[in-house]
Amino acid sequence: MKFKSITAIALCAMAFISCDEDTANIGTSLTSDNDRLTVTTHSFNVVTQSIAVDSVFTRERRGYFGRVKDPETNAYVKSEFTTQFNMMEDMVSTFPKLEEITSKDENGNIIADSCFVRIILDVNNSYGDTLAAMKLRVSELDRPINNELMHYTNFDPKEMGYIRQGGMQYDKMFTMRDLTESDSIRYLTEVNLHRNTATTTDNSYYDEMILRFDKPYTDKDGVTYNNLGTYILRQYYDHPEYFKNSYNFIHHVFPGLHFETIDGTGVMARVMEMDMFVFYRVKDEFDDEDEDSKDFIMMSSTEEVVQTTKVTNDKEAIDRLVADNSCTYLKTPAGIFTEVTFPVDEISTSHPTDSLLSAKIAFQRQNNQSQASALTFNVPDKLMLIEKDSLDSFFKSRGLFNNIYAYQVTLDKNAYTFNNISNLLTRMHQAKEKGVKSDPNWVAKHPNWNKALLVPVEINSIKYTSSTVYGTQTNETPISTENKLGLTSTRLVKGTAEQPIQIQVIYGKFKN
């Protein structure tokens, strides 16, 4: 078979094929008798299997923390979140002059009136009862975490000694929907949230958690401050160079925080946004009554700094599902992928003089065996089919599906259907052909050469509006693909030697 670029005529042929199953006269209608295009269809067998995934690479902008019991395995899944805080490049310009601050202690030293971290929760994409009680532990990091290590979901900051011994530790009982906070805290009208949708029907309210760091804080030099905010303020006025950028702030002032649920089961909370506030008072030059006004600085957990989610799965439970021969699984976070082995050699030798025009394959869902309930994990919505050996580099480079070695589809009619993966098969065939020419043992050294993975993913997009003659419309532009870190699970029909999955291939060739 000739693996080569598809011509315009071939593309037209494919368009006609998709509309009409009768292909007998397609070549005649598109070309003359001298160079008539002949189209042939063929089906081949594909086998699949489940593979356990110890960890995945992630730069997920929204982390998770919580602990839940998987209704499918009766085993526990736990996520922990670690983050740094972003110091904007022009942050220095937002600090008032030292003499303008009126928040001071009895010795005349500046202090912060309060310091807290606000966590805005994406309840719509979280799991569990919004009023279930959980206990969260927040720990201060000892030093900045290696940027490369931190992006894998099996990285354990505690095990690697990144939690500061004797540092700040904060425990808080919480529910995803906090009904105890006052309206003034929940609304925070002085802060522009810059979001389009809320997690409730009231667009002015967001489900949030407030962590108040107003107890005495002792730094690494043994100096004690009345709270964390005072430490940050004094560091600025003693060393403004530490606040030049995020790198300096993280390495000289505050490395970050680690979030872990230490009690409770049944909630996996997704972080929509996290901000640290330091409040203080300054002299109001426009106030004739000589009163002070409140001011604050805000630092955020954003994708410009390091964020990570650590995932802990029950290995024995995962291995039991992998060994299930009745189906294959897709399970996140970092649980199980489905491996697909394509018959590339058979496809290439079946029609050696033809060109590969199209290859279509569908992976059918099976209903989960666990009883459906409000606590059943969601079914993965978006799925990526990717060349197995390209998986790690794809996510490291913030890749997008390219219809060459990475394809993305959305669940439709209880199946994940990839309408044309001919470029992937061509790439596999050409890689083997080139490799064997230079090394007779190439196949043995590249056992994954004809394998791909089905991976649940999340697509990060930028939303924007545009004007048309019919009014305004909202559009989305994908910017990156991330491994799915939310709780999802589904079973797929397994392709075996006895009962394989079929891939439908279309070939084409000209008469002359």
Short mmCIF file of C-alpha atoms in Angstrom, two decimals, residues 25-226:
data_model
loop_
_atom_site.label_atom_id
_atom_site.label_comp_id
_atom_site.label_asym_id
_atom_site.label_seq_id
_atom_site.Cartn_x
_atom_site.Cartn_y
_atom_site.Cartn_z
CA ASN A 25 -19.50 4.77 -9.72
CA ILE A 26 -17.49 7.24 -7.62
CA GLY A 27 -14.31 6.90 -9.68
CA THR A 28 -16.26 7.38 -12.92
CA SER A 29 -18.06 10.49 -11.74
CA LEU A 30 -14.94 12.28 -10.55
CA THR A 31 -12.42 11.40 -13.23
CA SER A 32 -12.21 10.43 -16.88
CA ASP A 33 -12.02 6.85 -18.17
CA ASN A 34 -8.25 7.23 -18.64
CA ASP A 35 -7.45 7.95 -14.98
CA ARG A 36 -10.52 6.59 -13.17
CA LEU A 37 -10.23 6.48 -9.33
CA THR A 38 -11.05 3.11 -7.82
CA VAL A 39 -12.16 3.07 -4.18
CA THR A 40 -12.00 -0.07 -2.02
CA THR A 41 -13.07 -0.67 1.56
CA HIS A 42 -11.66 -3.22 3.97
CA SER A 43 -12.08 -4.08 7.65
CA PHE A 44 -9.26 -5.14 9.98
CA ASN A 45 -9.12 -6.48 13.51
CA VAL A 46 -7.91 -4.32 16.41
CA VAL A 47 -7.12 -5.56 19.92
CA THR A 48 -7.21 -3.52 23.12
CA GLN A 49 -6.24 -3.93 26.75
CA SER A 50 -6.31 -1.96 30.00
CA ILE A 51 -3.04 -0.63 31.38
CA ALA A 52 -2.45 0.74 34.87
CA VAL A 53 -1.19 4.33 35.05
CA ASP A 54 0.99 5.09 38.05
CA SER A 55 1.14 8.83 37.38
CA VAL A 56 0.55 11.39 34.66
CA PHE A 57 2.22 14.66 33.71
CA THR A 58 0.09 17.68 34.44
CA ARG A 59 0.08 21.44 34.46
CA GLU A 60 -3.57 21.51 35.49
CA ARG A 61 -4.52 25.10 36.29
CA ARG A 62 -7.13 23.98 38.78
CA GLY A 63 -6.10 21.51 41.44
CA TYR A 64 -8.02 19.01 43.57
CA PHE A 65 -8.02 17.98 47.20
CA GLY A 66 -10.21 15.44 48.96
CA ARG A 67 -10.78 11.75 49.64
CA VAL A 68 -13.56 9.58 48.21
CA LYS A 69 -14.56 5.95 48.04
CA ASP A 70 -14.84 4.61 44.51
CA PRO A 71 -18.26 2.91 44.19
CA GLU A 72 -16.85 0.67 41.46
CA THR A 73 -13.94 -0.76 43.48
CA ASN A 74 -14.84 0.16 47.09
CA ALA A 75 -11.28 1.54 47.32
CA TYR A 76 -10.24 5.07 48.22
CA VAL A 77 -8.92 7.80 45.93
CA LYS A 78 -7.13 10.78 47.46
CA SER A 79 -5.84 14.02 45.95
CA GLU A 80 -3.58 16.67 47.49
CA PHE A 81 -2.81 20.10 46.08
CA THR A 82 0.41 22.11 46.27
CA THR A 83 0.86 25.63 44.93
CA GLN A 84 3.08 28.68 44.83
CA PHE A 85 1.79 32.25 44.66
CA ASN A 86 2.33 34.59 41.76
CA MET A 87 4.00 37.96 42.32
CA MET A 88 3.13 40.23 39.40
CA GLU A 89 6.02 42.06 37.76
CA ASP A 90 4.59 45.48 38.70
CA MET A 91 3.61 44.43 42.22
CA VAL A 92 6.14 46.80 43.79
CA SER A 93 4.28 49.80 42.44
CA THR A 94 1.13 48.78 44.36
CA PHE A 95 2.78 48.95 47.79
CA PRO A 96 2.29 52.25 49.65
CA LYS A 97 5.20 54.22 51.03
CA LEU A 98 6.27 53.13 54.47
CA GLU A 99 5.18 56.37 56.11
CA GLU A 100 1.67 56.01 54.62
CA ILE A 101 0.90 52.80 56.53
CA THR A 102 -0.98 53.44 59.78
CA SER A 103 -1.30 49.79 60.87
CA LYS A 104 1.40 49.60 63.56
CA ASP A 105 2.07 47.83 66.84
CA GLU A 106 2.89 49.45 70.19
CA ASN A 107 6.53 49.82 69.12
CA GLY A 108 5.68 51.65 65.93
CA ASN A 109 6.44 48.67 63.63
CA ILE A 110 4.13 48.10 60.69
CA ILE A 111 1.74 45.17 60.95
CA ALA A 112 -0.94 43.58 58.82
CA ASP A 113 -4.46 43.76 60.16
CA SER A 114 -5.26 40.35 58.72
CA CYS A 115 -4.08 37.71 56.26
CA PHE A 116 -6.15 34.98 54.67
CA VAL A 117 -6.28 32.65 51.69
CA ARG A 118 -9.52 32.49 49.76
CA ILE A 119 -10.21 29.30 47.82
CA ILE A 120 -12.99 29.55 45.26
CA LEU A 121 -14.39 26.09 44.57
CA ASP A 122 -15.73 24.83 41.27
CA VAL A 123 -18.60 22.92 42.82
CA ASN A 124 -20.09 21.96 39.43
CA ASN A 125 -16.91 20.00 38.65
CA SER A 126 -16.32 18.71 42.17
CA TYR A 127 -17.57 15.40 43.56
CA GLY A 128 -19.61 14.61 46.64
CA ASP A 129 -22.09 16.17 49.03
CA THR A 130 -21.59 19.95 49.19
CA LEU A 131 -22.45 19.89 52.91
CA ALA A 132 -20.31 16.86 53.87
CA ALA A 133 -17.83 17.72 56.63
CA MET A 134 -14.14 17.36 55.82
CA LYS A 135 -10.97 18.42 57.63
CA LEU A 136 -8.27 20.21 55.65
CA ARG A 137 -4.63 20.63 56.70
CA VAL A 138 -2.61 23.46 55.16
CA SER A 139 1.17 23.27 55.58
CA GLU A 140 3.88 25.76 54.68
CA LEU A 141 6.57 24.58 52.27
CA ASP A 142 10.20 24.62 53.38
CA ARG A 143 11.67 25.54 50.00
CA PRO A 144 10.65 25.89 46.34
CA ILE A 145 9.89 22.56 44.69
CA ASN A 146 11.81 21.42 41.65
CA ASN A 147 9.70 22.49 38.69
CA GLU A 148 10.09 19.27 36.71
CA LEU A 149 9.46 16.85 39.59
CA MET A 150 6.33 18.65 40.68
CA HIS A 151 4.42 18.07 37.46
CA TYR A 152 3.85 14.33 38.00
CA THR A 153 0.90 13.16 40.04
CA ASN A 154 2.96 10.66 42.09
CA PHE A 155 5.22 13.40 43.47
CA ASP A 156 4.87 13.52 47.26
CA PRO A 157 6.03 16.80 48.88
CA LYS A 158 5.84 15.24 52.35
CA GLU A 159 7.91 12.19 51.46
CA MET A 160 10.52 14.36 49.72
CA GLY A 161 10.91 16.63 52.74
CA TYR A 162 9.39 19.78 51.26
CA ILE A 163 7.07 20.48 54.21
CA ARG A 164 8.69 22.89 56.66
CA GLN A 165 9.27 21.27 60.04
CA GLY A 166 7.93 23.58 62.73
CA GLY A 167 6.47 25.86 60.08
CA MET A 168 2.97 27.22 59.80
CA GLN A 169 0.26 24.57 59.92
CA TYR A 170 -3.44 25.29 59.72
CA ASP A 171 -6.33 22.86 60.21
CA LYS A 172 -9.89 23.70 59.19
CA MET A 173 -13.17 21.83 59.08
CA PHE A 174 -14.97 22.67 55.86
CA THR A 175 -17.83 21.89 53.54
CA MET A 176 -17.75 22.75 49.85
CA ARG A 177 -20.68 25.10 50.35
CA ASP A 178 -19.79 27.22 53.39
CA LEU A 179 -22.92 28.64 54.99
CA THR A 180 -21.10 30.13 57.99
CA GLU A 181 -19.21 33.01 56.35
CA SER A 182 -20.66 36.51 56.41
CA ASP A 183 -21.91 38.18 53.23
CA SER A 184 -19.08 40.71 53.39
CA ILE A 185 -16.50 37.96 53.10
CA ARG A 186 -18.37 35.88 50.57
CA TYR A 187 -18.99 38.71 48.17
CA LEU A 188 -15.70 40.62 48.56
CA THR A 189 -17.09 43.51 46.54
CA GLU A 190 -13.77 45.35 46.54
CA VAL A 191 -12.12 42.58 44.51
CA ASN A 192 -12.79 42.08 40.81
CA LEU A 193 -13.11 38.33 40.32
CA HIS A 194 -12.87 38.38 36.51
CA ARG A 195 -15.10 35.34 35.90
CA ASN A 196 -17.96 34.66 33.57
CA THR A 197 -20.07 32.14 35.48
CA ALA A 198 -20.73 31.30 39.10
CA THR A 199 -21.17 27.93 40.73
CA THR A 200 -24.69 28.80 41.87
CA THR A 201 -27.70 30.31 40.16
CA ASP A 202 -26.83 33.68 41.71
CA ASN A 203 -24.04 35.11 39.55
CA SER A 204 -22.80 37.30 42.41
CA TYR A 205 -22.01 34.39 44.74
CA TYR A 206 -19.20 31.85 44.54
CA ASP A 207 -18.68 28.83 46.75
CA GLU A 208 -15.54 29.58 48.67
CA MET A 209 -13.42 28.66 51.64
CA ILE A 210 -11.58 31.20 53.80
CA LEU A 211 -8.38 30.19 55.61
CA ARG A 212 -7.41 32.85 58.16
CA PHE A 213 -3.70 33.09 58.93
CA ASP A 214 -4.03 35.58 61.80
CA LYS A 215 -2.18 33.60 64.46
CA PRO A 216 1.48 34.34 65.33
CA TYR A 217 3.90 33.31 62.60
CA THR A 218 7.58 32.44 63.16
CA ASP A 219 10.00 32.61 60.24
CA LYS A 220 13.08 30.45 59.65
CA ASP A 221 15.27 32.91 61.57
CA GLY A 222 13.16 32.47 64.68
CA VAL A 223 11.51 35.91 64.43
CA THR A 224 7.84 35.88 65.44
CA TYR A 225 5.23 38.16 63.89
CA ASN A 226 1.61 38.67 64.89
#
